[in-house]
Structures are given as C-alpha cells and as structure tokens.
Amino acid sequence: MKRFMLIVGCCFFALALQAQWKIGPKVSYGTITQTSSKIEVVPQGNFQSYEIEYVGSSDVKSIGFMAINDLGPVFLQAEFLATTFSNNFYVVGFKSDMDPPRVYRENYFIAELPFAAGIKKGNFKLGGGPVMDVIVDTDSELSTMSNYRNTSKAMDFGFQGLIGYNLGLVHFDLRYVNKFTSIVDGFAFGYDRMKYKKSANRLTMSVGLTF
C-alpha cells in the first residue's frame, strides 16, 4: 500500500511539471445519501434467522490533492483523496432471541481516485467520470459476531457527476459519486445471502487550490 501511495504521489508531481496542468491541495466534506432500510437475509445455516437494518452513516471527510488541465472550453480533473466514513447497522436476534439488539459500526478508510472531464462556461464547469476506491483499512464492530466474514475487495469503483466553480486559484466542487457495489458487499455472516442492492453513494462539497 505504501508503494501504491508513492506511485500516485509521483504521478501528481509529474502532472504538475507539465505546463498545462495545475496542482494543489483539496479538502471535502459530505454525506452518504442512502436512507435507512431493512436488509433481507436468506439464511444458509442451521440457526434461526435474524434481522439487520442499515440505519445511516457518518459524515464523509476527505483531504488530498487535485490536478486540473484547462483546455479552452473543456477541462480535465484528477484527484487523490484520503477519505473516511462509516456505515451503521442495527442487528436483532442473531442466533438467539436473548441477544440484545444493538447498532454496529463499520469504519472505512479509502484512497479515492476520481477523474472527471467536461465543459467550461466562464467560471463554471460541468463534468463526470470514473472513481476508483482503494480500500486502505476497515474497522468493523461486526467482526465481534460469530461467523463474521470480511468480503470487501481491495478496489471498488463508481461514477461521479461534478458541478464546479473556480474563483482565481480557488476551486469549489459539488460531487455526487454513484457506487457500483452494495452497502453489504463488504461483509457476511457465514454463507447467508443478503439481498440488498442499495449503495453508499456520496454527495460532497470540496474546496481546492491550484498553482
């Protein structure tokens, strides 16, 4: 992972060396747009079924770098962001009706690599493009439960839409990231199947500086 971070950092500095690219720091703050809802569980084991519900997420926080290339009426924009957020799950009756219900939190730490291309009109810009998430670490309270399995993949993908405005060196971006995976794709209990297609889509507002 350290080697990967070094490679990405070198790529951004290489972009900065090109005359048409500008690079600088960026911070963002946002939210997970998915609302609370129950998750259907199809048990595959010999113990009784249980209930699990997605009950919300923490705020999304990011810090990193952005690089932008203005090409007249169009633009290219690449970013490297260290992003963190958490999802919360309410679990009832796991293995036994006597088990007290409680909320479990999964914390995610990701290296987010968004790329966007689009059009410019004055100081406004509108674009979109792919987003790659590299899972750096996951800290899950669900892991204290028996039969827990971490099924998260090293990389995850999505697509972003972006509306931006720049004021000199300052760039303001509103981004919506649509994830390609479900909220429950990162964990499982035994080999139970969880039928839930909704994703942890992100809506964030960011501020960056380019030089």
C-alpha positions as a printed Julia matrix, in Angstrom:
211×3 Matrix{Float64}:
   0.0     0.0     0.0
   2.88    2.41    0.76
   4.31    1.69   -2.68
   0.93    2.44   -4.25
   0.66    5.77   -2.37
   4.17    6.71   -3.52
   3.34    5.91   -7.14
   0.2     8.05   -7.04
   2.08   10.94   -5.45
   4.76   10.76   -8.13
   2.09   10.82  -10.83
   0.63   14.03   -9.44
   4.03   15.71   -9.3
   4.67   14.57  -12.87
   1.41   16.24  -13.91
   2.47   19.44  -12.19
   5.65   19.52  -14.28
   3.57   19.79  -17.42
   2.86   23.46  -18.28
  -0.86   22.98  -18.86
  -1.53   21.18  -15.55
  -2.05   22.9   -12.21
  -1.91   21.07   -8.88
  -2.74   21.83   -5.27
  -4.36   20.69   -2.0
  -8.03   19.87   -1.62
 -10.43   19.12    1.25
 -14.03   17.91    1.1
 -16.95   17.22    3.39
 -20.18   15.42    2.62
 -22.73   12.76    3.38
 -23.94    9.29    2.38
 -27.27    9.81    0.61
 -28.78    6.37    1.26
 -31.69    6.34    3.76
 -32.27    3.72    6.47
 -33.85    0.47    5.3
 -34.09   -3.21    6.25
 -31.84   -5.8     4.66
 -33.38   -9.1     3.57
 -31.41  -12.09    4.87
 -31.63  -15.55    3.27
 -30.07  -17.86    5.92
 -27.9   -20.74    4.75
 -27.0   -22.16    8.18
 -28.81  -24.19   10.82
 -29.53  -21.36   13.24
 -32.56  -19.11   13.18
 -32.78  -16.03   11.04
 -32.0   -12.6    12.4
 -32.87   -9.05   11.43
 -30.4    -6.5    10.18
 -31.06   -2.93    9.1
 -28.9    -0.2     7.62
 -29.54    2.81    9.88
 -27.34    5.56    8.44
 -23.78    6.73    8.02
 -21.33    9.23    9.39
 -20.16   12.3     7.51
 -17.69   11.79    4.67
 -14.35   13.58    5.14
 -11.51   13.8     2.62
  -8.14   15.5     2.25
  -5.66   15.25   -0.6
  -4.62   16.79   -3.9
  -6.22   17.82   -7.17
  -4.76   18.45  -10.63
  -6.63   20.32  -13.35
  -5.97   20.98  -17.02
  -7.93   23.77  -18.74
  -8.28   23.14  -22.47
 -10.32   26.11  -23.59
 -13.99   25.1   -23.47
 -13.23   21.76  -21.79
 -11.3    20.6   -18.73
  -9.66   17.5   -17.25
  -9.5    16.97  -13.49
  -7.8    14.25  -11.44
  -7.72   13.88   -7.68
  -6.1    11.77   -4.98
  -8.04   11.88   -1.7
  -7.7    10.12    1.65
 -11.37    9.54    2.58
 -13.06    8.19    5.69
 -16.68    7.44    6.65
 -18.68    4.78    8.47
 -21.91    2.82    8.0
 -24.16    1.74   10.88
 -26.18   -1.49   11.1
 -28.85   -2.47   13.63
 -28.87   -6.21   14.37
 -31.61   -8.09   16.26
 -31.84  -11.76   17.29
 -28.53  -13.06   15.97
 -28.56  -16.79   16.9
 -30.78  -16.15   19.91
 -33.76  -14.01   20.86
 -31.89  -13.34   24.09
 -29.11  -11.45   22.31
 -29.69   -7.73   22.98
 -30.21   -5.65   19.83
 -27.53   -3.06   19.13
 -26.01   -0.85   16.47
 -22.71   -1.96   14.93
 -20.42    0.46   13.09
 -18.13   -0.24   10.15
 -15.4     2.36    9.61
 -13.84    2.69    6.16
 -10.52    4.29    5.22
 -10.02    4.57    1.47
  -7.71    6.14   -1.08
 -10.12    7.76   -3.53
  -9.04    8.44   -7.12
 -11.69   10.4    -9.05
 -11.23   11.54  -12.65
 -13.54   13.96  -14.46
 -13.79   15.54  -17.89
 -16.32   18.07  -19.04
 -17.15   21.5   -20.36
 -16.48   25.01  -19.06
 -18.59   28.15  -19.32
 -16.98   31.19  -17.78
 -16.02   30.19  -14.25
 -18.45   27.25  -14.16
 -17.68   23.65  -15.08
 -19.8    20.55  -15.55
 -18.41   17.07  -15.98
 -18.21   13.46  -14.91
 -16.05   10.39  -14.93
 -14.94    7.22  -13.13
 -13.96    6.9    -9.48
 -11.69    4.2    -8.07
 -11.65    3.47   -4.33
  -8.68    1.57   -2.88
  -9.55    0.05    0.49
  -6.75    1.01    2.89
  -8.36   -0.31    6.08
 -11.72   -1.4     7.52
 -12.5    -1.36   11.25
 -15.75   -3.25   11.83
 -17.6    -3.83   15.11
 -19.45   -6.59   13.24
 -16.25   -8.65   13.44
 -17.06   -9.38   17.12
 -20.01  -11.52   15.96
 -19.55  -15.21   15.28
 -19.41  -16.35   11.64
 -18.42  -12.84   10.51
 -16.54  -12.75    7.2
 -14.8    -9.75    5.66
 -15.8    -9.91    1.99
 -14.57   -6.47    0.93
 -12.4    -6.23   -2.18
  -9.12   -4.35   -2.45
 -10.62   -1.97   -5.03
 -14.09   -0.62   -5.66
 -15.49    1.53   -8.46
 -18.16    4.12   -9.17
 -19.06    7.06  -11.39
 -19.17   10.72  -10.43
 -21.02   13.8   -11.62
 -19.42   17.15  -10.88
 -20.52   20.79  -10.84
 -17.81   23.32  -10.1
 -16.93   26.98   -9.89
 -13.47   28.49   -9.77
 -12.51   31.87   -8.37
  -8.91   32.5    -9.33
  -6.81   29.86   -7.62
  -9.76   28.54   -5.61
 -11.97   25.72   -6.89
 -15.37   24.8    -5.44
 -16.77   21.41   -6.47
 -20.05   19.65   -5.71
 -19.67   15.93   -6.46
 -22.07   13.0    -6.45
 -20.47    9.55   -6.53
 -22.66    6.62   -7.55
 -21.13    3.38   -6.28
 -21.3     0.13   -8.26
 -21.44   -2.1    -5.16
 -23.99   -2.65   -2.39
 -23.58   -1.39    1.17
 -23.47   -5.02    2.38
 -20.93   -6.33   -0.15
 -18.09   -5.87    2.35
 -19.22   -8.38    4.99
 -21.2   -11.59    5.55
 -22.24  -13.98    8.34
 -21.29  -17.49    7.38
 -22.71  -18.04    3.92
 -26.02  -16.25    4.47
 -27.13  -14.24    1.47
 -28.11  -10.6     1.97
 -30.43   -9.27   -0.72
 -29.73   -5.55   -0.75
 -28.84   -3.57   -3.85
 -28.56   -0.05   -2.46
 -25.15    1.62   -2.4
 -23.31    4.06   -0.15
 -23.47    6.88   -2.69
 -21.63   10.05   -1.62
 -22.53   13.72   -2.01
 -19.63   16.02   -1.14
 -18.67   19.69   -1.29
 -14.98   20.45   -1.7
 -12.56   23.35   -1.83
  -9.18   23.19   -3.56
  -6.28   25.44   -4.51
  -4.21   25.03   -7.68
  -0.86   26.61   -8.57
